[in-house]
Short mmCIF file of C-alpha atoms in Angstrom, two decimals:
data_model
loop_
_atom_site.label_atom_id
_atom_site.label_comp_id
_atom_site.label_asym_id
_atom_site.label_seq_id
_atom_site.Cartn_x
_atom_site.Cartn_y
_atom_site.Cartn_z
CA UNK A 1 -164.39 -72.04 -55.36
CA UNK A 2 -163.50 -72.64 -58.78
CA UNK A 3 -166.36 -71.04 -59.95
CA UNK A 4 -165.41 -68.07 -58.59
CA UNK A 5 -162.60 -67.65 -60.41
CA UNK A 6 -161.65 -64.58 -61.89
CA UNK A 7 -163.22 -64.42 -66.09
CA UNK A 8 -160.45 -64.07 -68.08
CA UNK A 9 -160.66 -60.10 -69.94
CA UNK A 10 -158.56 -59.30 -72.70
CA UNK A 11 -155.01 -58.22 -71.71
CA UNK A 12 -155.15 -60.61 -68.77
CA UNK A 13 -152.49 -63.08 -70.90
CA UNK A 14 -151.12 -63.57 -73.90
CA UNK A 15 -153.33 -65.69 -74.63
CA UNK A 16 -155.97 -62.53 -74.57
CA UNK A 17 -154.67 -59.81 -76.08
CA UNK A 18 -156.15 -56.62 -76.50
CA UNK A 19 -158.19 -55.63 -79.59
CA UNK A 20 -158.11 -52.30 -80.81
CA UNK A 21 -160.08 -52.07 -84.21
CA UNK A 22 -158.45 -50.19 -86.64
CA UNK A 23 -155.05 -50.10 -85.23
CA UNK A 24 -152.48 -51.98 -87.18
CA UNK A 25 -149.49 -54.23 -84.81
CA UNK A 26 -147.23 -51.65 -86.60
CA UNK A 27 -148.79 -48.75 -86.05
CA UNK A 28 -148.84 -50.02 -82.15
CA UNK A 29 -145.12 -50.13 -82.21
CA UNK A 30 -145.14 -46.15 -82.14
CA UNK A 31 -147.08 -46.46 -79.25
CA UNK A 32 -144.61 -48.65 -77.60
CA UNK A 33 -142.23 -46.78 -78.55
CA UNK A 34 -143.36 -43.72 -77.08
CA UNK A 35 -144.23 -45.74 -73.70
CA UNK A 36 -141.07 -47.87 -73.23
CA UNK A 37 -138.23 -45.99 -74.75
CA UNK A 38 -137.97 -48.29 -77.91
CA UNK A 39 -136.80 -47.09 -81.07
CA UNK A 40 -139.11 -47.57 -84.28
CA UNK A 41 -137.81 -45.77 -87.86
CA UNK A 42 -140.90 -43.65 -88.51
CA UNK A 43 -139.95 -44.12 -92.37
CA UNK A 44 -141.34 -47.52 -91.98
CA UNK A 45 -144.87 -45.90 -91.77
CA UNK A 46 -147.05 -44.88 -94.30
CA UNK A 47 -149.00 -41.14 -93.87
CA UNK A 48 -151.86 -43.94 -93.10
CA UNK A 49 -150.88 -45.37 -90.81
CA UNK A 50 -149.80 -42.97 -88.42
CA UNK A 51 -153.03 -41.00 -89.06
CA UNK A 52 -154.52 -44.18 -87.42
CA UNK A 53 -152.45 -43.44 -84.73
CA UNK A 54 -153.60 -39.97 -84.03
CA UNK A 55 -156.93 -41.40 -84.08
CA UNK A 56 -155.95 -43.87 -81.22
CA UNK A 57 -154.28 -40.82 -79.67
CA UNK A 58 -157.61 -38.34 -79.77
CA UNK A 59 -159.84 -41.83 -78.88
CA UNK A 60 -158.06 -42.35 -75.88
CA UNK A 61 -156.87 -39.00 -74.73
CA UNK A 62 -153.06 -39.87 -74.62
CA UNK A 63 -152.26 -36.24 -75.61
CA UNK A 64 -148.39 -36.92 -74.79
CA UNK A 65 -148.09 -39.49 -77.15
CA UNK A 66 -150.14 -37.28 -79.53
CA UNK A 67 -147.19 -35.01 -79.37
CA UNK A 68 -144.68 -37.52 -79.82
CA UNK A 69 -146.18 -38.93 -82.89
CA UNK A 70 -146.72 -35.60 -84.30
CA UNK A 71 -143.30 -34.23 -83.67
CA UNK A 72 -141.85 -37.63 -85.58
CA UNK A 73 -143.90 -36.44 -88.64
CA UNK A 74 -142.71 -32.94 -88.64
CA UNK A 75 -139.19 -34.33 -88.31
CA UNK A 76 -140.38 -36.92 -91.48
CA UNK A 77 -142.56 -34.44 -93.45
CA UNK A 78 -140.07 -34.50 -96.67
CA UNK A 79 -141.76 -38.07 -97.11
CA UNK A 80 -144.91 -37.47 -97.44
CA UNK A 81 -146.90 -35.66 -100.13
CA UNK A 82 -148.17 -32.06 -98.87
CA UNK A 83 -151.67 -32.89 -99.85
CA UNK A 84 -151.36 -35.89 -97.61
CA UNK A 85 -149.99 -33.53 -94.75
CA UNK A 86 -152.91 -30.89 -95.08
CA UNK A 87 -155.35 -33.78 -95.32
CA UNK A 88 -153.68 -34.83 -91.76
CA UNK A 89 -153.35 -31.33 -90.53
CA UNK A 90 -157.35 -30.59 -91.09
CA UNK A 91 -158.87 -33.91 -90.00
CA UNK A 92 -156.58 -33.79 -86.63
CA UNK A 93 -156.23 -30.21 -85.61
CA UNK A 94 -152.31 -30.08 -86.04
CA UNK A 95 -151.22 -26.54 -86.89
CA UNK A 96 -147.88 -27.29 -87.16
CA UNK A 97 -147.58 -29.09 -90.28
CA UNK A 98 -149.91 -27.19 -92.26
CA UNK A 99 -147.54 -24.04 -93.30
CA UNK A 100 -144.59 -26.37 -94.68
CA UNK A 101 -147.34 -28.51 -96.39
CA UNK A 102 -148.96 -25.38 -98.01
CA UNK A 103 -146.13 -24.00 -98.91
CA UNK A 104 -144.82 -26.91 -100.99
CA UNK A 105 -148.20 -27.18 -102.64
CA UNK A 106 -148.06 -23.61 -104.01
CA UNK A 107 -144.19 -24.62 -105.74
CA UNK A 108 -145.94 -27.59 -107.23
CA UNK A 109 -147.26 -27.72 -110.75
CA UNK A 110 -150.99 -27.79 -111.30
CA UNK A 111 -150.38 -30.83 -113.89
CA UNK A 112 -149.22 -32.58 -111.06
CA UNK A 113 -151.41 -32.65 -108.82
CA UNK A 114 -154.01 -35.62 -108.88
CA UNK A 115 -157.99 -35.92 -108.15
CA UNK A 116 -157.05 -37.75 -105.51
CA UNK A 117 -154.66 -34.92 -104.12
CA UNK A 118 -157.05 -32.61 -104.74
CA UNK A 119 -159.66 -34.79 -102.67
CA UNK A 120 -157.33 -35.32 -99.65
CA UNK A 121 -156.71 -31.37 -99.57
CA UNK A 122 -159.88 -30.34 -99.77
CA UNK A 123 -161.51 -27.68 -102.13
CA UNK A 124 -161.11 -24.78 -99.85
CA UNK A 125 -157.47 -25.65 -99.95
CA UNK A 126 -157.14 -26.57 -103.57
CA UNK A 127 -158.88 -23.30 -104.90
CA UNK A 128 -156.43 -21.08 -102.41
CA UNK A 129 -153.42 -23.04 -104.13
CA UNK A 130 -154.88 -22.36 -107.29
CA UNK A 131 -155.00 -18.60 -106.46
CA UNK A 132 -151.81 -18.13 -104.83
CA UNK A 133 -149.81 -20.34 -107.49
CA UNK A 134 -151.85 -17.37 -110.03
CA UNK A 135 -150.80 -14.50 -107.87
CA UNK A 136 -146.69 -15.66 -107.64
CA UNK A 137 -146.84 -16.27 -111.46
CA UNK A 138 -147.59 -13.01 -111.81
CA UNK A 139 -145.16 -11.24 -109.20
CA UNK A 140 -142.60 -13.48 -110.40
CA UNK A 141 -143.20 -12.24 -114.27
CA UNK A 142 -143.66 -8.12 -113.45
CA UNK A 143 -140.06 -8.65 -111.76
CA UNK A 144 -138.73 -10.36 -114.80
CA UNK A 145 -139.79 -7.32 -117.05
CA UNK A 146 -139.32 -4.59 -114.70
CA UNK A 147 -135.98 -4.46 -113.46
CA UNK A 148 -135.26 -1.73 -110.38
CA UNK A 149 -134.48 1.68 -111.79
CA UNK A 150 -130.69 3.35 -111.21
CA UNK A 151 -132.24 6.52 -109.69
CA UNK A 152 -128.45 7.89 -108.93
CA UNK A 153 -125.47 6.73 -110.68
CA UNK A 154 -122.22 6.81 -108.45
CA UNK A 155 -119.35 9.47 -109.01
CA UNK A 156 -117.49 7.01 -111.22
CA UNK A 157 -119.98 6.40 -113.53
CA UNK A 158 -119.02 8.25 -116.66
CA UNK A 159 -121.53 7.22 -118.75
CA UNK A 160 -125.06 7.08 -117.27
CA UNK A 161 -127.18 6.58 -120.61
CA UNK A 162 -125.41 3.53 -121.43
CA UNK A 163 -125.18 2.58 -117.87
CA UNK A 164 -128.69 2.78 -118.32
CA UNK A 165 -128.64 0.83 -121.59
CA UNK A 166 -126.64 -2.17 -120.16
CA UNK A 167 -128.48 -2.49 -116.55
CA UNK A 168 -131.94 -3.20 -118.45
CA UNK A 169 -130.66 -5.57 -121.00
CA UNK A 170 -128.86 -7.71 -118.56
CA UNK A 171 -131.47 -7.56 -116.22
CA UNK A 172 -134.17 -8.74 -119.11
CA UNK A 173 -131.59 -11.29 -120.26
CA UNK A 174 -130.52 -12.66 -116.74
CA UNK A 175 -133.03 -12.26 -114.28
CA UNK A 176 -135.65 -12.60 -116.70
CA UNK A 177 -134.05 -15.52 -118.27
CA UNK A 178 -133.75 -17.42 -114.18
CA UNK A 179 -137.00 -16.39 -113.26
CA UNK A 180 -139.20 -17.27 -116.64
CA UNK A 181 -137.75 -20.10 -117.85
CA UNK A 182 -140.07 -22.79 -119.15
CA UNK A 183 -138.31 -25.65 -118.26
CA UNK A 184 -136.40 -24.87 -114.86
CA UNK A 185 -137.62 -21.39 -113.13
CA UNK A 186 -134.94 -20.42 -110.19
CA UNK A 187 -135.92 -19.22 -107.00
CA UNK A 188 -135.28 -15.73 -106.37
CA UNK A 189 -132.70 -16.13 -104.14
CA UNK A 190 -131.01 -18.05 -106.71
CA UNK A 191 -131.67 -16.02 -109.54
CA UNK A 192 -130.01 -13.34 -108.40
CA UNK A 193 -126.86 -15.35 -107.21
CA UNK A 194 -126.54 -16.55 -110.49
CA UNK A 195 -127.33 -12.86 -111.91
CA UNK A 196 -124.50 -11.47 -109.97
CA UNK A 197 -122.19 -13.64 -111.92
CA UNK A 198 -122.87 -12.21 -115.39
CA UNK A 199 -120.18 -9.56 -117.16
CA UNK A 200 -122.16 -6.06 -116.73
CA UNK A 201 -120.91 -4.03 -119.83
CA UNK A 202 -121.23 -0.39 -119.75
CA UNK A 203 -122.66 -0.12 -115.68
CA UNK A 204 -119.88 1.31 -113.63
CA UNK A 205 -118.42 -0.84 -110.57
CA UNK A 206 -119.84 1.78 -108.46
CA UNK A 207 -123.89 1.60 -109.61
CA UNK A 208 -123.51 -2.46 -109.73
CA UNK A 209 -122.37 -2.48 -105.96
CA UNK A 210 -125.16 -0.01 -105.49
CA UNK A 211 -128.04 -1.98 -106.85
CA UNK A 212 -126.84 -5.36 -105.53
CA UNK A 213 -127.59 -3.77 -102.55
CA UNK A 214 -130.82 -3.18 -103.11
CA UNK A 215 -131.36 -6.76 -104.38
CA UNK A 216 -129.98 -8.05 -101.04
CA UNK A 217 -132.78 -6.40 -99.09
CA UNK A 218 -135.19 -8.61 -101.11
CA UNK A 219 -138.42 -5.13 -100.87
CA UNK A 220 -139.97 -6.64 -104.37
CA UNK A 221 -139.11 -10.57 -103.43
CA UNK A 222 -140.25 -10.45 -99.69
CA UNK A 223 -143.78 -9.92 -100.97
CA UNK A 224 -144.62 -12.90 -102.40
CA UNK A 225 -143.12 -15.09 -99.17
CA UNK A 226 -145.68 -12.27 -97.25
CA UNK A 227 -148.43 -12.88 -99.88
CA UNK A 228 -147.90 -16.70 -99.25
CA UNK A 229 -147.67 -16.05 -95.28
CA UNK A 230 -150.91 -14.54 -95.27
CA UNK A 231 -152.24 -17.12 -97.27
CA UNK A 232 -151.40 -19.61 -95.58
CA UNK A 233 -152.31 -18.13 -91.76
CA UNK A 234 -156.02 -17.40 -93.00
CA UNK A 235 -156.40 -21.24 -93.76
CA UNK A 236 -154.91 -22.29 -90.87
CA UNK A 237 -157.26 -19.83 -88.55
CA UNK A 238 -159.96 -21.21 -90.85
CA UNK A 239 -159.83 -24.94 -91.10
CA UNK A 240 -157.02 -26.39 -88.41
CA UNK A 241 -158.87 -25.77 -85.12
CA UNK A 242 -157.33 -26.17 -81.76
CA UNK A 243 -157.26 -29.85 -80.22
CA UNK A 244 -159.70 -29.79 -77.24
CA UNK A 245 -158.21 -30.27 -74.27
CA UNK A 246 -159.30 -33.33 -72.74
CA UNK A 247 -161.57 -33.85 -69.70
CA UNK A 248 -160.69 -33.92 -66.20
#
């Protein structure tokens, strides 16, 4: 009788655990996590380590914890570097991830980005950031130099030449000034926050309220978050394909 005793498999005892290759104890916890409820701090992990994890998750089909793990690195995706993030959006299908990282790529300076970012992105990626960072540079420095015409002064204004006068010179030396400077370039948004705050000499109450207006609809901004949109949506239809669902 004894020998027909049962062979002892891994995962029988604790004695046997069970090996998976590749899969850190730490990167397990996630897994228990997900499965029992337990709480792990996802900042714990490095972008390695739970790309390990997605592995486990696409080797074994556990598409829920997939999910799981993926919806803790959205929440997380301040911590990691965006090259990092495309690298994990590309190699495991996930959409989701892949606009934010872009999008922080194309606000950081060429300078800074490394071979080795430039290796986890991809070239595909890399040239695209190249040309978009090329493109915004440019928007961003035709609306420094060409500020939006007064095309009809208000009934107050009583003196529309140097209305005129005052609107393009502030406009050159404030929003040109926030949007081209070397050392710390402002968002638009900001830039014209801070451009509402400057003294307006010779432009009547009536054709400032009038063109802050048409700042606040954001037409000449809105194209480079469109440009960067479009951008971003022909990379992801190009390189992030759908997961596959998994067999019955």
């Amino acid at each position: 009788m004894e020998n027909s005793r049962q062979p002892e498999v891994d995962g029988m005892c604790d004695d046997k655990p069970i090996h998976l290759n590749g899969i850190s104890q730490e990167t397990f916890e996630l897994f228990l996590e997900f499965t029992f409820g337990r709480y792990v701090d996802i900042l714990c992990f490095y972008i390695d380590e739970l790309s390990k994890f997605l592995r486990f998750c696409d080797m074994y089909q556990c598409s829920h914890a997939r999910e799981f793990i993926i919806s803790r690195i959205s929440t997380a995706r301040y911590r990691f570097h965006p090259a990092k993030l495309i690298n994990l959006a590309i190699k495991y299908h996930v959409r989701s991830i892949f606009p934010y990282a872009f999008q922080q790529l194309a606000e950081t300076p060429i300078t800074e980005l490394t071979h080795a970012h430039r290796e986890l992105m991809g070239n595909e990626v890399f040239l695209n950031v190249i040309y978009v960072q090329a493109a915004l540079d440019s928007h961003r420095r035709i609306i420094a130099a060409e500020e939006p015409k007064i095309l009809m002064h208000s009934n107050e204004c009583q003196d529309p030449t140097g209305c005129n006068k005052d609107w393009h010179a502030i406009w050159w030396n404030g929003m040109g000034h926030f949007l081209l400077d070397g050392r710390n370039p402002q968002p638009y948004d900001d830039a014209v926050k801070r451009f509402k705050e400057l003294q307006f000499g010779r432009v009547s109450e009536g054709c400032k309220d009038l063109m802050f207006k048409i700042l606040d609809q954001g037409a000449a901004f809105k194209h480079a978050k469109q440009f960067l949109s479009e951008t971003c949506s022909f990379l992801v239809e190009k390189l992030v394909f759908e997961p596959e669902p998994p067999s019955p």
